Amino acid sequence: MNTQPLISPEVLVPRLGEQLVEAGLLTADQLKQALEHQKHSTAAGKPILLGNAIIELGFLDRPTLDRAVTEQILRLRAALEDANRHLEQRVQQRTAELEEALRKLAELNQLKANFVANVSHELRTPLTHIRGYLELLHTQTLGPLTNEQIKAVEVALQSAFRLQNLIEDLILFSLAARGEMTLTLKVIDLRPIVENVSAHARSKAENRQITLETRIAPQVSFVRADQEKIRWVLTHLLDNAIKFTEPGGRVELKIAPFSENPGLVNVSVSDTGIGIPPERLQEIFEPFHQLDGSPTRKHGGTGLGLALVREIVEAHGSRIDVQSEVNRGTTFSFSLLSAKGDEIT
Ligand SMILES: Nc1ncnc2c1ncn2[C@@H]1O[C@H](COP(=O)(O)OP(=O)(O)O)[C@@H](O)[C@H]1O
Ligand SMILES: [Mg+2]
């Protein structure tokens, strides 16, 4: 860090009076008198320059004063040039520092993405084994189990399943962070996807006494999209909607033609939940951001979901939109390109 004080031309060049005294052309006392004279003239409504006051008092003649003023102008110009040079140097230096900081940040981001990718891949293999053996136990391939043992294995399986989902999300996130997320765009039928996704969400909704509804307009079933990723987006938006809605509330997944453009299909997930304050609507899409970041928060999750939802929706050339009102509910929506069923590949 450069801690040199700021140098201004005023600091470098003494004022005319001081310069005249310094050069021995004027005594300190004469300067004082001239300043007094200038003050009086100004007060009397006849403002004069200090140089003129000195001449009027007969302390110096005009040519001497002109020489001193010229000299002062030259010094001032030199000081200005100096200050400019100095400033340019500082700007250059700061720019270089900023560029370096930016490079480091990009490197760190890359490291973070690599780290997340490596760790999640490393976690995936042992988890596959854990799940495999739990499944063998559960199907009683390795021998009969008591009812209690079956229950215990089921709980373990559920946890393993949750872990696996989390790891898949981390892998997807690290791919997106490295710009390596790829889409397989095909003409797909949304209907079975919606059915499948809502069947999974339904038990979660029922557990929380939330009504889950799905509505697909008959004419808009086919879109051009990545099936697995859209499934993921819908699963996640429903998961959030259920998670952030109090018991007794309602969650709706709706697929309808886009009113302004028949070539687009509008997909929306709305809830009657806790809502999001307007000033925080952007922040929820940042990776690892959760509005309740406190250790005592009641909802699980990593804060990665919406960041990935946005990545995926934008990779489809679309945008995710959110409308929300605190304590009234939230609607996330985006559009997809509609397609004809006979184009299906
Ligand atoms: N439907 C919703 N209603 C209210 N808040 C929501 C909703 N969806 C997301 N949020 C807010 O956005 C944050 C980020 O969401 P997300 O990225 O899915 O992370 P997570 O679900 O792991 O907390 C959530 O923690 C929550 O604060
Ligand atoms: Mg979430």
XYZ file of C-alpha atoms and ligand atoms in Angstrom:
373
model
C 0.000 0.000 0.000
C 1.249 3.463 -0.904
C 1.028 5.751 2.107
C 2.590 8.892 0.605
C 0.561 11.982 1.489
C -1.371 13.591 -1.318
C 0.714 16.365 -2.892
C -1.237 19.315 -4.177
C 0.215 22.278 -6.131
C -0.828 24.585 -3.253
C 1.494 22.725 -0.926
C 4.375 22.909 -3.359
C 4.062 26.557 -4.309
C 3.990 29.167 -1.561
C 1.615 32.000 -2.077
C 2.931 35.115 -3.798
C 3.379 37.092 -0.553
C 5.339 34.335 1.135
C 7.435 33.861 -1.981
C 8.348 37.566 -2.077
C 9.395 37.443 1.565
C 11.356 34.252 0.949
C 13.146 35.869 -2.014
C 14.097 38.818 0.215
C 12.111 41.282 -1.939
C 9.749 42.119 0.893
C 10.033 42.072 4.664
C 7.517 40.154 6.735
C 6.303 43.427 8.140
C 5.789 44.927 4.666
C 3.793 41.866 3.671
C 1.615 42.326 6.714
C 1.024 45.974 5.824
C 0.231 45.112 2.209
C -2.274 42.447 3.328
C -3.891 45.010 5.668
C -4.066 47.522 2.837
C -5.653 44.931 0.565
C -8.189 44.118 3.272
C -9.135 47.768 3.783
C -9.484 48.434 0.066
C -11.678 45.383 -0.295
C -13.774 46.442 2.697
C -14.159 49.885 1.107
C -15.629 48.230 -1.980
C -12.432 48.545 -4.023
C -10.931 45.053 -4.119
C -7.309 44.936 -5.279
C -4.755 42.229 -5.900
C -1.975 41.781 -3.362
C 0.593 42.752 -6.027
C -1.153 46.061 -6.600
C -1.323 46.708 -2.864
C 2.452 46.200 -2.645
C 3.027 48.605 -5.531
C 0.582 51.172 -4.161
C 2.486 51.123 -0.867
C 5.711 51.573 -2.863
C 7.389 48.412 -1.520
C 8.234 47.111 -5.020
C 8.205 48.392 -8.583
C 6.088 46.797 -11.290
C 8.936 45.007 -13.233
C 10.249 43.322 -10.058
C 6.774 42.219 -9.104
C 6.095 40.926 -12.670
C 9.302 38.881 -12.540
C 8.290 37.383 -9.207
C 4.793 36.572 -10.487
C 6.225 34.935 -13.647
C 8.547 32.870 -11.528
C 5.639 31.802 -9.376
C 3.609 30.782 -12.433
C 6.536 28.695 -13.683
C 6.870 26.960 -10.340
C 3.168 26.351 -10.229
C 3.209 24.787 -13.686
C 6.120 22.533 -12.792
C 4.346 21.484 -9.605
C 1.168 20.710 -11.543
C 3.045 18.613 -14.084
C 4.675 16.762 -11.255
C 1.400 16.116 -9.511
C -0.120 14.866 -12.786
C 2.737 12.493 -13.347
C 2.411 11.267 -9.826
C -1.314 10.776 -10.228
C -0.874 8.832 -13.445
C 1.640 6.596 -11.743
C -0.749 5.962 -8.897
C -3.608 5.166 -11.254
C -1.388 2.730 -13.121
C -0.263 1.147 -9.901
C -3.819 0.807 -8.580
C -5.012 -0.634 -11.885
C -2.254 -3.220 -11.752
C -3.147 -4.034 -8.136
C -6.827 -4.422 -9.027
C -6.036 -6.609 -12.006
C -3.913 -8.812 -9.801
C -6.678 -9.034 -7.167
C -9.164 -9.954 -9.882
C -6.861 -12.644 -11.224
C -6.423 -14.080 -7.721
C -10.182 -14.053 -7.200
C -10.791 -15.908 -10.459
C -8.123 -18.404 -9.447
C -9.727 -18.869 -6.028
C -13.119 -19.362 -7.631
C -11.628 -21.985 -9.886
C -9.975 -23.661 -6.892
C -13.239 -23.643 -5.014
C -15.069 -25.212 -7.941
C -12.324 -27.829 -8.330
C -12.393 -28.548 -4.621
C -16.156 -28.976 -4.565
C -15.941 -31.195 -7.649
C -13.181 -33.399 -6.225
C -14.722 -33.750 -2.795
C -18.136 -34.581 -4.161
C -16.724 -37.198 -6.513
C -14.785 -38.718 -3.619
C -17.957 -38.802 -1.506
C -19.996 -40.404 -4.230
C -18.103 -43.692 -4.415
C -18.322 -44.732 -0.730
C -21.928 -43.571 -0.628
C -22.768 -45.814 -3.571
C -21.409 -48.735 -1.553
C -23.352 -47.728 1.545
C -26.568 -47.486 -0.437
C -25.892 -50.754 -2.249
C -25.401 -52.711 0.958
C -28.354 -51.036 2.658
C -30.506 -52.058 -0.280
C -29.246 -55.632 -0.049
C -30.141 -55.632 3.626
C -33.512 -54.078 2.945
C -34.488 -56.662 0.312
C -33.303 -59.282 2.826
C -30.956 -60.770 0.254
C -28.386 -61.152 3.012
C -30.794 -62.897 5.339
C -34.075 -62.191 7.132
C -34.498 -59.044 9.257
C -36.788 -58.288 12.152
C -39.342 -55.530 11.677
C -37.274 -53.178 13.795
C -34.198 -53.865 11.734
C -36.148 -53.155 8.551
C -37.272 -49.793 9.973
C -33.715 -48.923 10.946
C -32.437 -49.794 7.480
C -35.190 -47.680 5.919
C -34.162 -44.643 7.932
C -30.539 -45.223 6.950
C -31.552 -45.577 3.296
C -33.474 -42.318 3.397
C -30.478 -40.516 4.838
C -28.183 -42.058 2.253
C -30.613 -40.925 -0.424
C -30.590 -37.372 0.898
C -26.812 -37.377 1.003
C -26.687 -38.594 -2.538
C -28.986 -35.798 -3.708
C -26.813 -33.290 -1.943
C -23.697 -34.644 -3.606
C -25.357 -34.597 -7.030
C -26.254 -30.931 -6.415
C -22.676 -30.121 -5.459
C -21.373 -31.816 -8.598
C -23.849 -29.923 -10.752
C -22.899 -26.694 -9.022
C -19.184 -27.209 -9.569
C -19.815 -27.993 -13.235
C -21.844 -24.808 -13.579
C -19.194 -22.778 -11.734
C -16.581 -24.018 -14.198
C -18.858 -23.252 -17.128
C -18.993 -26.961 -17.914
C -22.665 -27.666 -17.465
C -24.007 -29.181 -20.672
C -27.610 -29.460 -21.771
C -29.172 -32.242 -23.770
C -31.930 -30.388 -25.577
C -34.714 -32.552 -26.934
C -38.408 -32.301 -27.511
C -39.818 -33.626 -24.268
C -43.254 -34.189 -22.842
C -43.733 -32.232 -19.624
C -46.735 -34.244 -18.499
C -44.963 -37.393 -17.197
C -42.226 -35.231 -15.684
C -44.750 -33.141 -13.792
C -46.566 -36.285 -12.658
C -43.373 -37.882 -11.467
C -42.073 -34.779 -9.713
C -45.350 -34.041 -7.980
C -45.739 -37.663 -6.885
C -42.422 -37.299 -5.072
C -43.332 -33.927 -3.617
C -46.794 -35.055 -2.561
C -45.701 -37.105 0.440
C -43.569 -34.221 1.651
C -46.500 -31.848 1.214
C -48.864 -34.206 3.036
C -46.435 -34.539 5.918
C -46.643 -30.777 6.314
C -50.383 -30.618 5.675
C -49.940 -28.635 2.527
C -52.195 -29.002 -0.508
C -50.220 -29.657 -3.656
C -51.883 -29.026 -6.995
C -50.592 -29.422 -10.523
C -52.229 -27.912 -13.577
C -51.112 -28.458 -17.146
C -52.993 -26.749 -19.941
C -53.785 -29.489 -22.505
C -52.220 -27.729 -25.487
C -48.755 -27.126 -24.035
C -47.332 -30.443 -23.107
C -44.232 -30.476 -25.339
C -41.171 -28.277 -24.943
C -37.602 -28.257 -26.141
C -35.497 -28.729 -23.017
C -33.138 -30.937 -21.052
C -35.410 -33.480 -19.387
C -33.266 -34.327 -16.366
C -32.386 -30.713 -15.617
C -35.967 -29.504 -15.906
C -37.018 -32.334 -13.628
C -34.385 -31.136 -11.187
C -35.592 -27.509 -11.406
C -39.224 -28.479 -10.800
C -38.285 -30.801 -7.942
C -36.288 -28.063 -6.342
C -38.838 -25.273 -6.758
C -41.527 -27.550 -5.276
C -39.192 -28.521 -2.456
C -38.635 -24.868 -1.564
C -42.319 -24.000 -1.907
C -43.278 -26.792 0.508
C -40.423 -26.004 2.869
C -41.236 -22.302 3.147
C -45.015 -22.673 3.523
C -46.751 -23.148 6.830
C -49.102 -26.119 7.393
C -52.530 -25.470 5.896
C -51.014 -23.634 2.929
C -51.132 -24.391 -0.766
C -48.515 -25.054 -3.420
C -49.267 -25.074 -7.135
C -47.235 -26.188 -10.133
C -48.727 -24.731 -13.282
C -47.871 -25.137 -16.938
C -49.703 -22.858 -19.313
C -49.232 -21.170 -22.674
C -47.393 -17.902 -22.430
C -50.040 -15.254 -23.017
C -47.767 -12.846 -24.927
C -46.015 -15.443 -27.047
C -47.610 -18.707 -28.164
C -44.148 -20.134 -28.952
C -43.381 -20.223 -25.251
C -44.668 -22.302 -22.382
C -44.840 -20.748 -18.970
C -43.855 -22.887 -15.991
C -44.597 -21.591 -12.514
C -44.459 -22.810 -8.948
C -46.384 -20.745 -6.450
C -46.989 -21.050 -2.748
C -48.901 -19.317 0.014
C -45.825 -19.314 2.227
C -43.662 -16.912 4.204
C -42.637 -14.834 1.173
C -39.435 -12.913 0.510
C -38.869 -9.206 1.266
C -38.476 -7.222 -1.988
C -34.954 -6.008 -1.151
C -33.749 -9.597 -0.820
C -35.178 -11.001 -4.025
C -31.861 -10.930 -5.863
C -29.771 -12.397 -3.074
C -31.651 -15.715 -2.965
C -30.106 -16.685 -6.309
C -26.556 -16.331 -5.009
C -24.905 -19.676 -4.236
C -24.986 -20.616 -0.527
C -27.298 -17.684 0.308
C -30.188 -18.350 2.644
C -32.382 -15.613 4.012
C -32.269 -17.229 7.410
C -28.557 -17.857 7.823
C -28.746 -18.334 11.591
C -27.646 -21.596 13.174
C -31.106 -21.926 14.683
C -32.935 -21.769 11.348
C -35.611 -24.357 11.062
C -35.263 -25.355 7.404
C -32.581 -27.599 5.986
C -30.706 -27.016 2.740
C -27.410 -25.738 1.424
C -28.507 -22.541 -0.281
C -27.385 -23.976 -3.607
C -30.812 -24.780 -5.002
C -31.871 -21.481 -6.521
C -28.369 -20.735 -7.802
C -28.590 -23.951 -9.804
C -32.179 -23.329 -10.821
C -31.068 -20.027 -12.291
C -28.050 -21.568 -14.049
C -30.209 -24.242 -15.628
C -33.013 -21.912 -16.668
C -30.533 -19.437 -18.157
C -28.706 -22.228 -19.970
C -32.053 -22.837 -21.694
C -31.934 -19.235 -22.901
C -34.644 -18.227 -20.457
C -34.867 -16.219 -17.264
C -36.180 -17.103 -13.860
C -38.663 -14.614 -12.487
C -39.785 -14.291 -8.881
C -42.796 -12.450 -7.479
C -43.261 -12.428 -3.763
C -45.099 -10.801 -0.928
C -44.074 -11.323 2.674
C -46.532 -13.596 4.509
C -48.625 -13.969 1.343
C -46.523 -16.225 -0.829
C -44.080 -16.549 -3.668
C -44.206 -17.470 -7.346
C -41.176 -18.572 -9.322
C -41.690 -18.766 -13.068
C -39.807 -19.184 -16.322
C -40.626 -20.047 -19.880
C -39.505 -22.795 -22.214
C -39.702 -23.127 -25.983
C -42.838 -25.021 -26.913
C -42.643 -27.830 -29.447
C -44.936 -30.204 -31.284
C -45.301 -33.772 -30.047
C -44.462 -35.239 -33.467
C -41.016 -33.639 -33.331
C -40.157 -35.925 -30.438
C -36.789 -37.607 -30.804
N -40.714 -20.446 -1.970
C -39.970 -19.714 -1.141
N -40.558 -18.927 -0.196
C -39.796 -18.174 0.642
N -38.436 -18.131 0.643
C -37.808 -18.876 -0.277
C -38.520 -19.700 -1.207
N -37.601 -20.324 -2.007
C -36.399 -19.914 -1.575
N -36.498 -19.040 -0.541
C -35.389 -18.369 0.164
O -34.243 -18.422 -0.665
C -33.169 -19.083 0.008
C -32.313 -19.826 -0.987
O -33.005 -20.918 -1.546
P -32.205 -22.180 -2.047
O -31.114 -21.679 -2.933
O -33.154 -23.163 -2.620
O -31.522 -22.719 -0.727
P -32.059 -23.690 0.445
O -33.373 -24.261 -0.002
O -30.992 -24.744 0.533
O -32.135 -22.842 1.673
C -33.844 -19.965 1.027
O -32.983 -20.276 2.107
C -35.012 -19.087 1.450
O -34.564 -18.122 2.377
Mg -33.781 -24.993 -1.733
